[in-house]
Coordinates of C-alpha atoms in Angstrom, one line a residue:
X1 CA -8.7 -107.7 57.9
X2 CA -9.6 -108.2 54.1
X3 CA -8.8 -104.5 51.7
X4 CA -12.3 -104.5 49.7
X5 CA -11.8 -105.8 45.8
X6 CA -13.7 -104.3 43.2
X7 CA -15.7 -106.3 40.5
X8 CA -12.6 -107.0 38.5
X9 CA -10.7 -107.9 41.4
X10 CA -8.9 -105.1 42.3
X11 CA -8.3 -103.3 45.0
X12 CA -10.3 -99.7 45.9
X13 CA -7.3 -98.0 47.5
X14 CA -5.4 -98.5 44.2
X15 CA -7.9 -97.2 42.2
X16 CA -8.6 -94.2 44.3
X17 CA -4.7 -93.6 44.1
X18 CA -4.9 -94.3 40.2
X19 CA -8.1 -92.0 40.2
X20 CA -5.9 -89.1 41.9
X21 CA -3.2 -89.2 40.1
X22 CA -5.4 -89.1 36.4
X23 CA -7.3 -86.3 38.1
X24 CA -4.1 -84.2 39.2
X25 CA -2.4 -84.8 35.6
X26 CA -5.3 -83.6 34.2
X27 CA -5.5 -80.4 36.3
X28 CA -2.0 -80.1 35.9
X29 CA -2.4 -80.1 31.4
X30 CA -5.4 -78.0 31.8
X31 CA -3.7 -75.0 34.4
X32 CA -0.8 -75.0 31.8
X33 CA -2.6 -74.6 29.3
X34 CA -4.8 -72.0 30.4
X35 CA -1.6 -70.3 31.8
X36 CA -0.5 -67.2 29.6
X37 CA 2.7 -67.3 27.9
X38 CA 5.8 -64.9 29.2
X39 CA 6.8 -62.4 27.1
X40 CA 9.9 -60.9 27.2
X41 CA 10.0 -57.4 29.5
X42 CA 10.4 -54.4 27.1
X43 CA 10.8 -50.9 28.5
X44 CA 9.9 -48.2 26.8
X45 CA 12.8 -45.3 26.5
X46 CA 12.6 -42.4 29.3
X47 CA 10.9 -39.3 27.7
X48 CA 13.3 -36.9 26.6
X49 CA 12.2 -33.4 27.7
X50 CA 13.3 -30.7 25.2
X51 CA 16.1 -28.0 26.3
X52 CA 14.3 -24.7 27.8
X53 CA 15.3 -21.6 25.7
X54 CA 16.0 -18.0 27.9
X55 CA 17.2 -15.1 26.9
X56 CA 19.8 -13.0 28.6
X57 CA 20.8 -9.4 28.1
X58 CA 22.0 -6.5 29.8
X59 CA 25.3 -6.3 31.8
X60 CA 26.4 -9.7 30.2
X61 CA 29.3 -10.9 28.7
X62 CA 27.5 -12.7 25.3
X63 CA 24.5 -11.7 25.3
X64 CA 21.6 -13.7 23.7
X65 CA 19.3 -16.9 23.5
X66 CA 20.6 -20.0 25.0
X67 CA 19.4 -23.4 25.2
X68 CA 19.3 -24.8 28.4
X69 CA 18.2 -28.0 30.6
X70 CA 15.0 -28.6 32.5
X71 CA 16.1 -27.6 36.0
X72 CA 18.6 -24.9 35.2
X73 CA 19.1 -21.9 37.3
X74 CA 19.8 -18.3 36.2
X75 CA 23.6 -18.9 37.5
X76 CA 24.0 -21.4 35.0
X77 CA 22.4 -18.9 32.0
X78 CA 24.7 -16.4 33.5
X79 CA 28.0 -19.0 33.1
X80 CA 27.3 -20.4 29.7
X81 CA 26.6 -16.7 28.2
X82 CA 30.5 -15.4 29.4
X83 CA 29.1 -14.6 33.1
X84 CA 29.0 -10.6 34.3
X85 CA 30.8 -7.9 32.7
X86 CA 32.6 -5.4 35.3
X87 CA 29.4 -3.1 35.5
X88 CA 26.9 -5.6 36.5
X89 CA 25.6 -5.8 39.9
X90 CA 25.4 -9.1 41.4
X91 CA 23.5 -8.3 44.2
X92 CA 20.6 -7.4 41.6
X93 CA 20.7 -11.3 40.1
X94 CA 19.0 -13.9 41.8
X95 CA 21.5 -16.8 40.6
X96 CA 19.6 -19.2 42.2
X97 CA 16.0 -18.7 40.4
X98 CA 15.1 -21.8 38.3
X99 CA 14.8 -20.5 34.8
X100 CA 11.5 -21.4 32.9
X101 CA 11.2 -21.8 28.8
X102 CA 10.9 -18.4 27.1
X103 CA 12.3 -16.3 30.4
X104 CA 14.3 -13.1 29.6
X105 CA 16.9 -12.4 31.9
X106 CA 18.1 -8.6 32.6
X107 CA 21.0 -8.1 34.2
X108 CA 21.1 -4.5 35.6
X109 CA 24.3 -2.6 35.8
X110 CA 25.9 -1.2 39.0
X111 CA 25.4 2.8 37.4
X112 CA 22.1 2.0 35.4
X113 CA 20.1 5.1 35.2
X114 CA 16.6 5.1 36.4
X115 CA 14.5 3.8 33.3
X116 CA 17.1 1.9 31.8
X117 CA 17.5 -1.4 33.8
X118 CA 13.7 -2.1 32.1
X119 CA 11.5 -3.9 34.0
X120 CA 12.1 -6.0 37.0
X121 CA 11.1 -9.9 36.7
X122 CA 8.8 -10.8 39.7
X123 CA 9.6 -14.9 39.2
X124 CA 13.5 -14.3 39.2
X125 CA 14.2 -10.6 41.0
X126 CA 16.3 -10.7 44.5
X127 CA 14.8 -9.0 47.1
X128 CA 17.1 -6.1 46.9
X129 CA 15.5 -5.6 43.5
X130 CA 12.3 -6.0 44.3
X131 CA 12.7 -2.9 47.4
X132 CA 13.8 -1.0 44.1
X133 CA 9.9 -0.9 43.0
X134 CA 7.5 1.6 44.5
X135 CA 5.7 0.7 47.8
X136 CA 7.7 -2.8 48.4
X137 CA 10.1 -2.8 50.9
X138 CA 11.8 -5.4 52.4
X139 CA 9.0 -7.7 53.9
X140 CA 6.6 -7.4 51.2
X141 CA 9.8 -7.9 48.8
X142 CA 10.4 -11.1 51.0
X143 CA 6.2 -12.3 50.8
X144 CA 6.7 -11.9 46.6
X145 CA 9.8 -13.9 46.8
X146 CA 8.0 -16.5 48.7
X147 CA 4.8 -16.7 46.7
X148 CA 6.3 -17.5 43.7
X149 CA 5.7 -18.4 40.6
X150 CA 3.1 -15.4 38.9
X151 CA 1.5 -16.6 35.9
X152 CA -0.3 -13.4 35.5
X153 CA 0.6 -10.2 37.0
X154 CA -2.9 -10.4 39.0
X155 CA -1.6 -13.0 40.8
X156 CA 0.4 -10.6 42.8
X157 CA -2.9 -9.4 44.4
X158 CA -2.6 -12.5 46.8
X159 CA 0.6 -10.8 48.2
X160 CA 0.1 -9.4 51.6
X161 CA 0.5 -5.9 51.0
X162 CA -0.2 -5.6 47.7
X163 CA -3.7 -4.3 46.5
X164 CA -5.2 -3.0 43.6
X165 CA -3.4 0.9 43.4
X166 CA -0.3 -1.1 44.5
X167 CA -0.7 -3.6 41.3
X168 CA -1.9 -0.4 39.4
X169 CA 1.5 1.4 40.4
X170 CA 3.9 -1.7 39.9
X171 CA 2.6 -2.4 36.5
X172 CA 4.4 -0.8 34.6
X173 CA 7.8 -1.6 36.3
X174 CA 7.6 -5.1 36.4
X175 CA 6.9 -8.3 33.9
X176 CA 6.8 -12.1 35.0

């Protein structure tokens, strides 16, 4: 069998191969140079979140304002300010309540008068503080715990248990 010859006297199945090989270099100059250039990777540094600041006072070893981490819990507050003096009740300090920027912390004394222990934090109280209120007892003590955080002391209306003359009567006894 005779390969066809073209004109010029060569053969087609070379120039198809020639043709093929012009077309792929030329797809190959033009998807390089279309292609975008690699830049190196640069990560931008992890935001840094300023401290919180608390304050702490009451049955306290240094009482005061304290900077502390994002993420720190009243037990901390209570270690870096000297911890409890002798009089302090413990069971009145919810150690484990995440402290929030601006918080004041009260730690009540074992023998603290009526009036003096000021007003009882309903983001950071224990439930044995909160049955210290009037009208809350344990379970509703238990439902406040639960629904925290209050932004507002209105928010305690969605308590079960707690209504309007409730709010009206805690008021003046507690502060968020």
């Amino acid at each position: 069998m005779a390969i066809p010859r073209t004109p010029g006297g060569r053969d087609q199945a070379l120039d198809r191969v020639l043709t093929l090989a012009l077309l792929a270099g030329c797809l190959a100059v033009a998807a390089a140079a279309g292609l975008p250039r690699l830049a190196p990777r640069v990560e931008a540094p992890a935001a840094v979140q300023p401290d919180l600041t608390v304050h702490v006072h009451g049955e306290i070893v240094r009482p005061g304002t304290y900077a502390l981490p994002w993420g720190a819990r009243v037990a901390d507050l209570v270690e870096v300010a000297g911890g409890l003096t002798a009089d302090a009740d413990p069971g009145l300090v919810t150690a484990a309540a995440v402290l929030t920027d601006g918080r004041t912390v009260v730690v009540p004394g074992r023998r603290a008068p009526e009036g003096e222990i000021g007003r009882v934090d309903v983001n950071t109280a224990s439930e044995r503080l909160l049955t210290t209120l009037p009208g809350i007892g344990p379970v509703t003590a238990r439902r406040m715990i639960d629904g925290r955080p209050y932004h507002a002391l209105e928010d305690l209306l969605r308590v079960p248990g707690i209504g309007p003359a409730r709010l009206e009567a805690l008021r003046p006894r507690v502060t968020l």
